[in-house]
PDB file of C-alpha atoms in Angstrom:
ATOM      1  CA  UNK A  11     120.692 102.410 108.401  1.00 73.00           C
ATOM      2  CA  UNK A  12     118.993  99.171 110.325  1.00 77.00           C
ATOM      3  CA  UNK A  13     116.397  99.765 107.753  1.00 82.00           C
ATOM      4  CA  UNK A  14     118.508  99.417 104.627  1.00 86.00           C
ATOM      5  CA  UNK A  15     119.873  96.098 106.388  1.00 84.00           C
ATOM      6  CA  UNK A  16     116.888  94.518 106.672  1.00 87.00           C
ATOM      7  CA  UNK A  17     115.648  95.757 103.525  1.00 88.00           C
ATOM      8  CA  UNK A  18     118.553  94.044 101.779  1.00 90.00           C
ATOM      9  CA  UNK A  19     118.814  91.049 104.167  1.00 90.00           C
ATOM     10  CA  UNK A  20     115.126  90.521 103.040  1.00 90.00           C
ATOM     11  CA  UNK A  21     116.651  90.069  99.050  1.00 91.00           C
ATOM     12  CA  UNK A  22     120.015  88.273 100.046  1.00 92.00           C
ATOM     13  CA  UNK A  23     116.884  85.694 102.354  1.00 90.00           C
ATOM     14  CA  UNK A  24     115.931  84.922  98.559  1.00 92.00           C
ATOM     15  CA  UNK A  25     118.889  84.675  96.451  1.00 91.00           C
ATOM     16  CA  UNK A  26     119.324  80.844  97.727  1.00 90.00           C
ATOM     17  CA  UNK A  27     116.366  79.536  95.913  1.00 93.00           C
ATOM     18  CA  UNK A  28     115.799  82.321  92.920  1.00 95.00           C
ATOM     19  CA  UNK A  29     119.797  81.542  91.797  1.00 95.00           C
ATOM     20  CA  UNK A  30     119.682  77.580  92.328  1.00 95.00           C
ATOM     21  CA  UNK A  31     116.289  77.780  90.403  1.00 95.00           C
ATOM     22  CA  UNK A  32     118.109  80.020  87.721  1.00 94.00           C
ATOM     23  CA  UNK A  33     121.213  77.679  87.591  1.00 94.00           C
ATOM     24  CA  UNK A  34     118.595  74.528  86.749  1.00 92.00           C
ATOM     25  CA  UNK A  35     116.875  75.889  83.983  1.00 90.00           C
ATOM     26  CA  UNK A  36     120.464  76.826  82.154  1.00 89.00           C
ATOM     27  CA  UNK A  37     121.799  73.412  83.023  1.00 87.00           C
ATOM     28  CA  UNK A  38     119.000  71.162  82.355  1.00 84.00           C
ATOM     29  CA  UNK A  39     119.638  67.571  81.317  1.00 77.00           C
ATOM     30  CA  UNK A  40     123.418  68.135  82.332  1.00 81.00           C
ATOM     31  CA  UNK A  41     125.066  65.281  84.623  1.00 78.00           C
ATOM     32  CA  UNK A  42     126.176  66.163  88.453  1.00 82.00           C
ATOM     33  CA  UNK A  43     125.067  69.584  87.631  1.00 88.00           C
ATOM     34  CA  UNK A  44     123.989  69.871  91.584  1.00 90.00           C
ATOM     35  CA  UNK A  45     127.778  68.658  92.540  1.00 91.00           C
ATOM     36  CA  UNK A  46     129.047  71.510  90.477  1.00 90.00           C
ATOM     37  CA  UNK A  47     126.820  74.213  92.050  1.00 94.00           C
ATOM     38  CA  UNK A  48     127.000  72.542  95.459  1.00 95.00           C
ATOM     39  CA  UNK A  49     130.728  72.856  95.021  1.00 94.00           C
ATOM     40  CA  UNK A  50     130.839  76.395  94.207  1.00 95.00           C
ATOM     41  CA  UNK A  51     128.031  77.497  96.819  1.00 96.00           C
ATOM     42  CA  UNK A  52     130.504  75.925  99.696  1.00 96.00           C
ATOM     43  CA  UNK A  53     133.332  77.300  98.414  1.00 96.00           C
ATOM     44  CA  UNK A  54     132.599  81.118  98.094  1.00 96.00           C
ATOM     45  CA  UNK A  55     131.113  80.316 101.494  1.00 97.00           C
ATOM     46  CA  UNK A  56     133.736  79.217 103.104  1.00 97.00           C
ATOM     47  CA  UNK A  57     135.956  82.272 101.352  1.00 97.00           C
ATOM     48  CA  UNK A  58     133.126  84.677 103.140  1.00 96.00           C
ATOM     49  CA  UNK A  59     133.375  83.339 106.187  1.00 96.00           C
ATOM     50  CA  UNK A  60     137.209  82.790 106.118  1.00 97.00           C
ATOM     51  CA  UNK A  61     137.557  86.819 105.737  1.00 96.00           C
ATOM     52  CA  UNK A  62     135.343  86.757 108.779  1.00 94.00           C
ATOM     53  CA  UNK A  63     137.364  84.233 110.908  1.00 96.00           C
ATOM     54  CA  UNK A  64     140.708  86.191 109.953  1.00 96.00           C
ATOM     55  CA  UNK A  65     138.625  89.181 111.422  1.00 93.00           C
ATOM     56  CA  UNK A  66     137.706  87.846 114.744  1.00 91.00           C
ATOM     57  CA  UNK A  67     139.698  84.970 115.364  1.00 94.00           C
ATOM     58  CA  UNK A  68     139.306  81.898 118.034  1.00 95.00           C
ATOM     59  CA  UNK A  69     139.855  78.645 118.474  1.00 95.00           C
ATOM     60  CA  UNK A  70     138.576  75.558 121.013  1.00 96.00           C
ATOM     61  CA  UNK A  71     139.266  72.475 119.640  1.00 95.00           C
ATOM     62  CA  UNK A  72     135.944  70.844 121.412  1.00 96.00           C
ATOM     63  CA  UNK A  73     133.567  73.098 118.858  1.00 96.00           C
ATOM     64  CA  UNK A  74     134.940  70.508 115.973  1.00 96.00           C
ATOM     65  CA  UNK A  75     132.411  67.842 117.674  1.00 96.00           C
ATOM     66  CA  UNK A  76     129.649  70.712 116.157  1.00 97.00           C
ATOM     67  CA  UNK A  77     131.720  71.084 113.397  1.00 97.00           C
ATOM     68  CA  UNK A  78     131.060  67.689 112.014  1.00 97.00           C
ATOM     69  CA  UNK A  79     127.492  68.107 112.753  1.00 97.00           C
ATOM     70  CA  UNK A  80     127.030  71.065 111.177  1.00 96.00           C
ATOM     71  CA  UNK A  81     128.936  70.120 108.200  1.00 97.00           C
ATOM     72  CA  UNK A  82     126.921  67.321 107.679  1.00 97.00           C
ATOM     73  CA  UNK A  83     123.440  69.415 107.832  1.00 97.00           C
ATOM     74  CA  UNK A  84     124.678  71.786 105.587  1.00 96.00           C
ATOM     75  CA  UNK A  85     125.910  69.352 102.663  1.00 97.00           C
ATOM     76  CA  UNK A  86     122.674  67.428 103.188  1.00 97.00           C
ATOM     77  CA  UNK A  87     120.374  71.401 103.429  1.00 96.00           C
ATOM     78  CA  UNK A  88     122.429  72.290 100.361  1.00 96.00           C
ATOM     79  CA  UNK A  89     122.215  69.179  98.138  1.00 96.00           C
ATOM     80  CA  UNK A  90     117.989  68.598  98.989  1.00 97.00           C
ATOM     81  CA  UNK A  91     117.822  72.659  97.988  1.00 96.00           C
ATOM     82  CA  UNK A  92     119.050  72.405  94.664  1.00 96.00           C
ATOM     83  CA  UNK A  93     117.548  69.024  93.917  1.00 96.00           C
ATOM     84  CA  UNK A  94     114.269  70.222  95.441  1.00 96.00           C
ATOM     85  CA  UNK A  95     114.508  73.300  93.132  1.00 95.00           C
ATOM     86  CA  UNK A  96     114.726  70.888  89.769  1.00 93.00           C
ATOM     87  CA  UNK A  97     111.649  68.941  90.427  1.00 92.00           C
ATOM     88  CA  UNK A  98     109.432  71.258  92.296  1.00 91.00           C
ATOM     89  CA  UNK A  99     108.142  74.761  91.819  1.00 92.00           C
ATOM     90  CA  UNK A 100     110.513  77.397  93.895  1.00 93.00           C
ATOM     91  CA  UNK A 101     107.639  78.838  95.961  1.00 93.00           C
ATOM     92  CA  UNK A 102     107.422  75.927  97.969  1.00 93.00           C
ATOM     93  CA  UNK A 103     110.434  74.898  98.042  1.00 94.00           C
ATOM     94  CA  UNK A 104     111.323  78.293 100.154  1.00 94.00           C
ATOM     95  CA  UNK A 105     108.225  77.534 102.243  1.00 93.00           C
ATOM     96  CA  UNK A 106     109.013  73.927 103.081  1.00 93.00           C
ATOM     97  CA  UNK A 107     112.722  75.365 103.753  1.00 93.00           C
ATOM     98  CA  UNK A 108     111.428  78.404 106.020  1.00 90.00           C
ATOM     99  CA  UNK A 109     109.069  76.218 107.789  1.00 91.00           C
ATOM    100  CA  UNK A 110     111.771  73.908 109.221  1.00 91.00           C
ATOM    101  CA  UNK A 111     111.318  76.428 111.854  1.00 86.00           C
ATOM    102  CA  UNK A 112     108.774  74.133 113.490  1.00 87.00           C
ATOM    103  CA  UNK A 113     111.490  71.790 114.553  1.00 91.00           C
ATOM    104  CA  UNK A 114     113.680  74.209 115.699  1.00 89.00           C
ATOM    105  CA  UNK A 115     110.920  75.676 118.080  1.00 87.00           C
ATOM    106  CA  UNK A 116     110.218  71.767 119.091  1.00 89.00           C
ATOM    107  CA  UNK A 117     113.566  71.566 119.876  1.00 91.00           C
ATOM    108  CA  UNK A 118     113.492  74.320 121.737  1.00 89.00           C
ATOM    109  CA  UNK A 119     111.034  73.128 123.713  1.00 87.00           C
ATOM    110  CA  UNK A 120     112.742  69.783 124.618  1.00 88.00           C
ATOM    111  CA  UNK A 121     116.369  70.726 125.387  1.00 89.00           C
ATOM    112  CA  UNK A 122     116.693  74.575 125.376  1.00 87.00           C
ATOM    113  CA  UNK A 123     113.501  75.082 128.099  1.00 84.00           C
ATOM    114  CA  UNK A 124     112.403  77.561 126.413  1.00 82.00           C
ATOM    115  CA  UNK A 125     108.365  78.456 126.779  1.00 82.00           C
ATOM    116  CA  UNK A 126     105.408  77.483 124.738  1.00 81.00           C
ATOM    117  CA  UNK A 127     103.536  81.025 123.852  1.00 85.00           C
ATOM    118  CA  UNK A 128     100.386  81.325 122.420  1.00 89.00           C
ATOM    119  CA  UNK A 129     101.942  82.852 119.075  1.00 88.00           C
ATOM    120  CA  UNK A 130     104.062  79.728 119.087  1.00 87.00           C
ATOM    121  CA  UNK A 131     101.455  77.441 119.651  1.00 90.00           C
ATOM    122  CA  UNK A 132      98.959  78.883 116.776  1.00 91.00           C
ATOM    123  CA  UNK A 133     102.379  78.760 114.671  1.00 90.00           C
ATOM    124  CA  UNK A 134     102.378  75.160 115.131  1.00 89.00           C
ATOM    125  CA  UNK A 135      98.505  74.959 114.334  1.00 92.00           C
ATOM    126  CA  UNK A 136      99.151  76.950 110.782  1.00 92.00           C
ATOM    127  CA  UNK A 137     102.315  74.697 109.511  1.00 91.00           C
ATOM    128  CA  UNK A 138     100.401  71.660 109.771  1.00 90.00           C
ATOM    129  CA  UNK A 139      97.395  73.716 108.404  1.00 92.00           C
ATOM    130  CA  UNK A 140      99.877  75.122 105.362  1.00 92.00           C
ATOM    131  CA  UNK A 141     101.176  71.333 104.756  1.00 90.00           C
ATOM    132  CA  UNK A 142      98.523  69.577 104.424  1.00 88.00           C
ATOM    133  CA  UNK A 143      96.970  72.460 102.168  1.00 88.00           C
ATOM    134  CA  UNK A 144     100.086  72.218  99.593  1.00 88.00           C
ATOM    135  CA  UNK A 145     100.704  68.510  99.836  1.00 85.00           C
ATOM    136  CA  UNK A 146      96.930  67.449 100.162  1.00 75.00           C
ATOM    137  CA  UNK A 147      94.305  66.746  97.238  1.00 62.00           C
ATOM    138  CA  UNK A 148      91.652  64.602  97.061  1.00 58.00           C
ATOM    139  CA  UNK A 149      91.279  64.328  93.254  1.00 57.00           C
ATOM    140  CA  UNK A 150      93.650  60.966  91.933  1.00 50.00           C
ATOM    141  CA  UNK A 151      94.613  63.072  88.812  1.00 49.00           C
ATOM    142  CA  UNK A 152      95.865  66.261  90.244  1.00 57.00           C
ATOM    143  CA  UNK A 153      99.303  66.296  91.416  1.00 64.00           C
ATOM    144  CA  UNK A 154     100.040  68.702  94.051  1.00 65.00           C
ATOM    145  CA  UNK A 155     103.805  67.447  94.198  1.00 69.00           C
ATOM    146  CA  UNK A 156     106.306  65.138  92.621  1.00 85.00           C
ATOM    147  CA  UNK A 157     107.672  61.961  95.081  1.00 89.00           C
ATOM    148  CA  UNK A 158     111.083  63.042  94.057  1.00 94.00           C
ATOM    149  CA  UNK A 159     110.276  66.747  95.225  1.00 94.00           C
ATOM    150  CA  UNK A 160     108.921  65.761  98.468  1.00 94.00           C
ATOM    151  CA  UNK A 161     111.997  63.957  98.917  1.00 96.00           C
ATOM    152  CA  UNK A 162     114.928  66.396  97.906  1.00 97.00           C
ATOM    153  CA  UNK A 163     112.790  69.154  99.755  1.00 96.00           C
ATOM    154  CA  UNK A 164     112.445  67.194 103.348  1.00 96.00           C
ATOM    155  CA  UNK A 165     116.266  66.801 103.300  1.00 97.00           C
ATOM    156  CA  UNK A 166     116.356  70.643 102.751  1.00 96.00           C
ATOM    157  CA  UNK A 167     113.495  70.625 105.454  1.00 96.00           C
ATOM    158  CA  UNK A 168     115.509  68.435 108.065  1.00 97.00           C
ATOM    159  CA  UNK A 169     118.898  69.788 107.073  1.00 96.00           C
ATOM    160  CA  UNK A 170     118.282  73.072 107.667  1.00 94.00           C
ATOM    161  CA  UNK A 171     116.479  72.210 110.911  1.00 94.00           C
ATOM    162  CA  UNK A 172     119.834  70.555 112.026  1.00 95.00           C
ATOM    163  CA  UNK A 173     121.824  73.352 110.883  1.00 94.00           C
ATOM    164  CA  UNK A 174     119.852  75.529 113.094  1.00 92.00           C
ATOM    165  CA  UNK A 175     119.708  73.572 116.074  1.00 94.00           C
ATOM    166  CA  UNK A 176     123.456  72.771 115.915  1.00 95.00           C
ATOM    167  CA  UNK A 177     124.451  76.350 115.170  1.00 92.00           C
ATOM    168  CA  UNK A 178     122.335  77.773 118.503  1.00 90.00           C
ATOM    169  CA  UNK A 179     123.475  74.290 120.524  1.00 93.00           C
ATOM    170  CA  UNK A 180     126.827  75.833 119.972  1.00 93.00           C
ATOM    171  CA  UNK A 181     126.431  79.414 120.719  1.00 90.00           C
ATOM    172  CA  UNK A 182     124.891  78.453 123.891  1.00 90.00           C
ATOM    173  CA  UNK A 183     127.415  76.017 125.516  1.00 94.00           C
ATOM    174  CA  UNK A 184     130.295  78.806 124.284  1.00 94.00           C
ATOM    175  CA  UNK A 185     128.141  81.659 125.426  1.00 92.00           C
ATOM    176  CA  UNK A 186     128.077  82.889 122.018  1.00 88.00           C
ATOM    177  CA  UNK A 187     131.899  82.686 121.330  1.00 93.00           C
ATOM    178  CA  UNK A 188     133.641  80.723 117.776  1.00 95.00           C
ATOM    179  CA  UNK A 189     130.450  81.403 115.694  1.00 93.00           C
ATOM    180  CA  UNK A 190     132.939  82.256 112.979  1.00 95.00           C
ATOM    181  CA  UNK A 191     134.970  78.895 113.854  1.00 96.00           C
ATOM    182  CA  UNK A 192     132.070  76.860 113.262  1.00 96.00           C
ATOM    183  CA  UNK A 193     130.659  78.041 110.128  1.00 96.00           C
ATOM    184  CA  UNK A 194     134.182  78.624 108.454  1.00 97.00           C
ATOM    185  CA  UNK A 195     135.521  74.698 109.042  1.00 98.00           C
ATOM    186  CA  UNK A 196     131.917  73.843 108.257  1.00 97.00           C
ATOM    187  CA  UNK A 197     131.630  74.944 105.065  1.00 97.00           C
ATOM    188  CA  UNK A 198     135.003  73.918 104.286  1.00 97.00           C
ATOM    189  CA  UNK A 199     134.382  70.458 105.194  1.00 98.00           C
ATOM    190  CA  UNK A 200     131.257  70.743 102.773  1.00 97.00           C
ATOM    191  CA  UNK A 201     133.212  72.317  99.781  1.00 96.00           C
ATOM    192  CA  UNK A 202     136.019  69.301 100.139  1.00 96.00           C
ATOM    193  CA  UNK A 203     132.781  66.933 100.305  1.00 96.00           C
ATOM    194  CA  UNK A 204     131.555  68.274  97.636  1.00 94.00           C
ATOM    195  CA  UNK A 205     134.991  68.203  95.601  1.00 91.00           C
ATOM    196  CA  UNK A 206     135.367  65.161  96.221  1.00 92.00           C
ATOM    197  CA  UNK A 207     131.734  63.895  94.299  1.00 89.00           C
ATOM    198  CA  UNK A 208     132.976  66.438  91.385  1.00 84.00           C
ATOM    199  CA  UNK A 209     136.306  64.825  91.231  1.00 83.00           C
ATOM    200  CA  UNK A 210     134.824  61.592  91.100  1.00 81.00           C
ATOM    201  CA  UNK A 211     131.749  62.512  88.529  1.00 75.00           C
ATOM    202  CA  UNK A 212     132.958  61.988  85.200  1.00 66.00           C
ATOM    203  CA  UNK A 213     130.397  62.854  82.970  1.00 64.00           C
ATOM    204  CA  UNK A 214     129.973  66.468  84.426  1.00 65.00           C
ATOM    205  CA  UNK A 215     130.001  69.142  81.421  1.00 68.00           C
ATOM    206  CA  UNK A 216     132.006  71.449  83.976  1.00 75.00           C
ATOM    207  CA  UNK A 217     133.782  73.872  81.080  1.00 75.00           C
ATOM    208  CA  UNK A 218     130.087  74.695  80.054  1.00 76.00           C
ATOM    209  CA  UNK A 219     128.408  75.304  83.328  1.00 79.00           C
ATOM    210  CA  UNK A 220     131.308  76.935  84.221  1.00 78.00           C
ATOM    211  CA  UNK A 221     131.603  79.144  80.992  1.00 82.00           C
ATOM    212  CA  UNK A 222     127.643  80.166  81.077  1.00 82.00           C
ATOM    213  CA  UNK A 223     126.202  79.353  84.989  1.00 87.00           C
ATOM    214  CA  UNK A 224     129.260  79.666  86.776  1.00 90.00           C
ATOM    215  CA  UNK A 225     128.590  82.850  88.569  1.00 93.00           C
ATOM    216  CA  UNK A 226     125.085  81.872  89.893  1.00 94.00           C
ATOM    217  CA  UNK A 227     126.252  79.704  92.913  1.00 95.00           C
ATOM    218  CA  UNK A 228     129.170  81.660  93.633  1.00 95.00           C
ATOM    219  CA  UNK A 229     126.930  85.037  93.828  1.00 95.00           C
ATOM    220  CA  UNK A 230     124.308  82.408  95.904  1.00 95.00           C
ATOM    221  CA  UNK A 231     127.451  81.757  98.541  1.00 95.00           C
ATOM    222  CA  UNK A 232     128.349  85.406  98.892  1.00 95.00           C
ATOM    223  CA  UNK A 233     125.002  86.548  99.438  1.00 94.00           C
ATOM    224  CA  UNK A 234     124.204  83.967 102.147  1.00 93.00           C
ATOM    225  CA  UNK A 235     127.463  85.403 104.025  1.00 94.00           C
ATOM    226  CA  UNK A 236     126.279  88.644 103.606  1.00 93.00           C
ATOM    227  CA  UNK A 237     123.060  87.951 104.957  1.00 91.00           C
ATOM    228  CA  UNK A 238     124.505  86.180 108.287  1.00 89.00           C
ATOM    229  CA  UNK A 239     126.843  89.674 108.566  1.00 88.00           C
ATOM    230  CA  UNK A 240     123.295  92.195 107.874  1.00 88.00           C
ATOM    231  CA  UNK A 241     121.719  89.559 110.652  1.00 85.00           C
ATOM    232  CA  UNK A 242     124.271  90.120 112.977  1.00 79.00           C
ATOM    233  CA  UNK A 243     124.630  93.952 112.929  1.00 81.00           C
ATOM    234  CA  UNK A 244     120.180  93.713 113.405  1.00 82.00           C
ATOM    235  CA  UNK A 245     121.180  92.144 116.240  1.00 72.00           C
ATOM    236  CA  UNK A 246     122.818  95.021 117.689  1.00 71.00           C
ATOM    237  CA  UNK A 247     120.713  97.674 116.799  1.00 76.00           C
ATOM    238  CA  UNK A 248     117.806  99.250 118.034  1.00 79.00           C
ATOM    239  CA  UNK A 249     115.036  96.761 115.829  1.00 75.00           C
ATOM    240  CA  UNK A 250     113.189  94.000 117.735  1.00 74.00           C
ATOM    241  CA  UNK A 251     113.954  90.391 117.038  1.00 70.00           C
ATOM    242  CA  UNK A 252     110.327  90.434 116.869  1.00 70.00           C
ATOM    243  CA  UNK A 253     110.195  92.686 113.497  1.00 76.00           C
ATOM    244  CA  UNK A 254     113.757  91.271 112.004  1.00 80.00           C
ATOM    245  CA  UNK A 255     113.053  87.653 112.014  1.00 79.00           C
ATOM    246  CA  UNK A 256     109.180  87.862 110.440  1.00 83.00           C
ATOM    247  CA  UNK A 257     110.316  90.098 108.451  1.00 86.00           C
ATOM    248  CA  UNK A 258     113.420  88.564 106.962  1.00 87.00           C
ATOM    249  CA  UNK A 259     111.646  85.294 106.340  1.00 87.00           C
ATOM    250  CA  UNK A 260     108.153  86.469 105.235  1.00 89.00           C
ATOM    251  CA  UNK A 261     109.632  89.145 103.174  1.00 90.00           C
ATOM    252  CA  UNK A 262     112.291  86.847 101.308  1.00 90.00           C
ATOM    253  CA  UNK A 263     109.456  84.112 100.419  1.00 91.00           C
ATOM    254  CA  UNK A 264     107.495  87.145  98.947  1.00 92.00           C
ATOM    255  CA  UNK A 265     110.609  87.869  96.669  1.00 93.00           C
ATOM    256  CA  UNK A 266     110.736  84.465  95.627  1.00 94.00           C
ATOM    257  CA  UNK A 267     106.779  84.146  95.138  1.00 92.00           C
ATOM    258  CA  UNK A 268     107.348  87.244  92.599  1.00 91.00           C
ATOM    259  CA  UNK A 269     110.396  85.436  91.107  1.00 91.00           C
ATOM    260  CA  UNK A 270     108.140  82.513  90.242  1.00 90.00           C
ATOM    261  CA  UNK A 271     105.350  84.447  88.671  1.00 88.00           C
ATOM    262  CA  UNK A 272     107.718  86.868  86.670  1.00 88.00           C
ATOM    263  CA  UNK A 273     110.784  84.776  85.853  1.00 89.00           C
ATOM    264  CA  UNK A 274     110.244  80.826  86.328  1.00 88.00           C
ATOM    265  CA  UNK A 275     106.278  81.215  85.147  1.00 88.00           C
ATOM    266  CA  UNK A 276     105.210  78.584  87.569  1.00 85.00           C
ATOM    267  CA  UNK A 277     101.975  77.738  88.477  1.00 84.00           C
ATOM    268  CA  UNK A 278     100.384  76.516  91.513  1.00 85.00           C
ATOM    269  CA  UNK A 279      96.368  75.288  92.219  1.00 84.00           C
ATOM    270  CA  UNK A 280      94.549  78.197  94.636  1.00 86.00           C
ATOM    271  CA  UNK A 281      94.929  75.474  97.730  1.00 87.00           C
ATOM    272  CA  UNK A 282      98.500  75.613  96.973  1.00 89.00           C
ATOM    273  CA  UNK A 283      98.896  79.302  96.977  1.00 90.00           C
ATOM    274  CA  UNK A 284      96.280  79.603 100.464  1.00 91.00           C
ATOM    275  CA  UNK A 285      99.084  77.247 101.911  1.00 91.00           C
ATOM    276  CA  UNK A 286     101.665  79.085 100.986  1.00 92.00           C
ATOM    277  CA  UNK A 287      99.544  82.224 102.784  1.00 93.00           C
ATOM    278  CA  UNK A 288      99.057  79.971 106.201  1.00 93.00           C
ATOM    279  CA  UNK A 289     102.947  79.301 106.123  1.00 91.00           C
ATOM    280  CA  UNK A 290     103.775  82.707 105.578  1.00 92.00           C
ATOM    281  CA  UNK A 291     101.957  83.740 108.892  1.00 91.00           C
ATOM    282  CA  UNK A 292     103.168  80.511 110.635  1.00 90.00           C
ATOM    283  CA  UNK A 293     106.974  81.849 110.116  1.00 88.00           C
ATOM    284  CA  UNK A 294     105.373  85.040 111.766  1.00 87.00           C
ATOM    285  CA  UNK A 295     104.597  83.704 114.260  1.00 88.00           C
ATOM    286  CA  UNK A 296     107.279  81.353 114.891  1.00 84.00           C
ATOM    287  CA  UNK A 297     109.954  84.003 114.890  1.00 79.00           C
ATOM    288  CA  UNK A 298     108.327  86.256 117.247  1.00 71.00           C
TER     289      UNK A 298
END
């Protein structure tokens, strides 16, 4: 059975960029279309992770100083996703996402004394190595990347990173306690944000997106709860951090690599794809 999880957590891993990518190319040229499926992502969230907080409830009014932190990343995660997503092919929008790992393990390093290995520290090596390879080109008239993508993608990049750090921060001072706390007032906070810009965008075409696209973030918010609940029960079973984490992240930037080529038809230069290779083993070796 920890087999199936991990099997599926590897496709849930992938749903985040493959349905945001999806939702784009239905709602192109629409207005505050990324309000709109920001909105619905954070609210079917929050509905997850309310059924979870019902389940095992607790409460300590000091974890709302991480609340508002976490909040924050995740808005800012969610918004440079979907943005990233329109201007920029998916592949490496995943990758750029995944490797926010490296300042998570920095971090790691600076407040959480935890020790530099040799995996960790040839992981570090291969996600400059994969950057430079799928920003980097010498020729004035190729374009590896758009400004705007580079943009939308490092708030995903950064965002992400804080969500992490802020998320193990927590679990840490509260020896692992009002997990379900923090990420159900998080995303709540980030669905009212989020509300709040829809409320105030006027010239959304909300009854179409919602008539034909609708579904897309929704099914995006569920999965991502059902991911954290497949990573959890991992975490009790008889698999090795070492094998879950490599293999959730390697495996669900493989599903969205195949995504691309099948569904979205992108297409990326052969430095470009060799980055995307060195990235893939830098997550390796970053989650080990």
């Amino acid at each position: 059975m920890s087999y199936v999880f991990l099997i599926l957590s590897v496709f849930m891993s992938a749903t985040s960029s493959i349905f945001g990518k999806l939702f784009n190319k239905k709602n192109e040229g629409k207005s505050n279309s990324e309000i709109f499926y920001n909105f619905l992502l954070a609210l079917s969230t929050c509905i997850g992770w309310a059924i979870l907080y019902a389940i095992s409830y607790s409460f300590e009014s000091s974890v709302f100083w991480y609340i508002a932190m976490f909040s924050v990343c995740y808005t800012v995660c969610n918004f440079g996703i979907i943005q990233a997503l329109k201007y920029g092919p998916a592949t490496l929008t995943s990758l750029f996402v995944g490797l926010s790992l490296l300042v998570t393990t920095l971090w790691g390093f600076l407040f959480w004394n935890e020790q530099v290995t040799v995996y960790v520290a040839i992981g570090l090596i291969f996600v400059v190595v994969s950057i430079v390879l799928c920003l980097y080109s010498k020729k004035q008239d190729e374009k590896p990347f758009t400004w705007k993508w580079l943009f939308y993608v490092l708030l995903a990049f950064f965002g992400n990173a804080g969500c992490s750090i802020v998320q193990r921060t927590q679990q840490i001072k509260y020896n692992g306690q009002h997990g379900n706390m923090l990420m159900f007032f998080s995303t709540a906070i980030s669905a009212c944000i989020y509300l709040v810009l829809f409320i105030r965008s006027r010239k959304t075409d909300y009854k179409t997106m919602l008539r034909t696209s609708c579904a897309l973030p929704v099914f995006a918010g569920i999965c991502n709860v059902v991911l954290n609940v497949f990573v959890m029960k991992l975490a009790l079973s008889d698999l090795t951090p070492s094998l879950i984490y490599p293999v959730i992240g390697v495996g669900g930037l493989a599903v969205v690599i195949v995504s691309s080529l099948l569904i979205f038809k992108e297409k990326m230069s052969l430095k470009q794809w060799i980055g995307v290779g060195v990235g893939a083993v830098a997550v390796v070796l970053l989650s080990i």
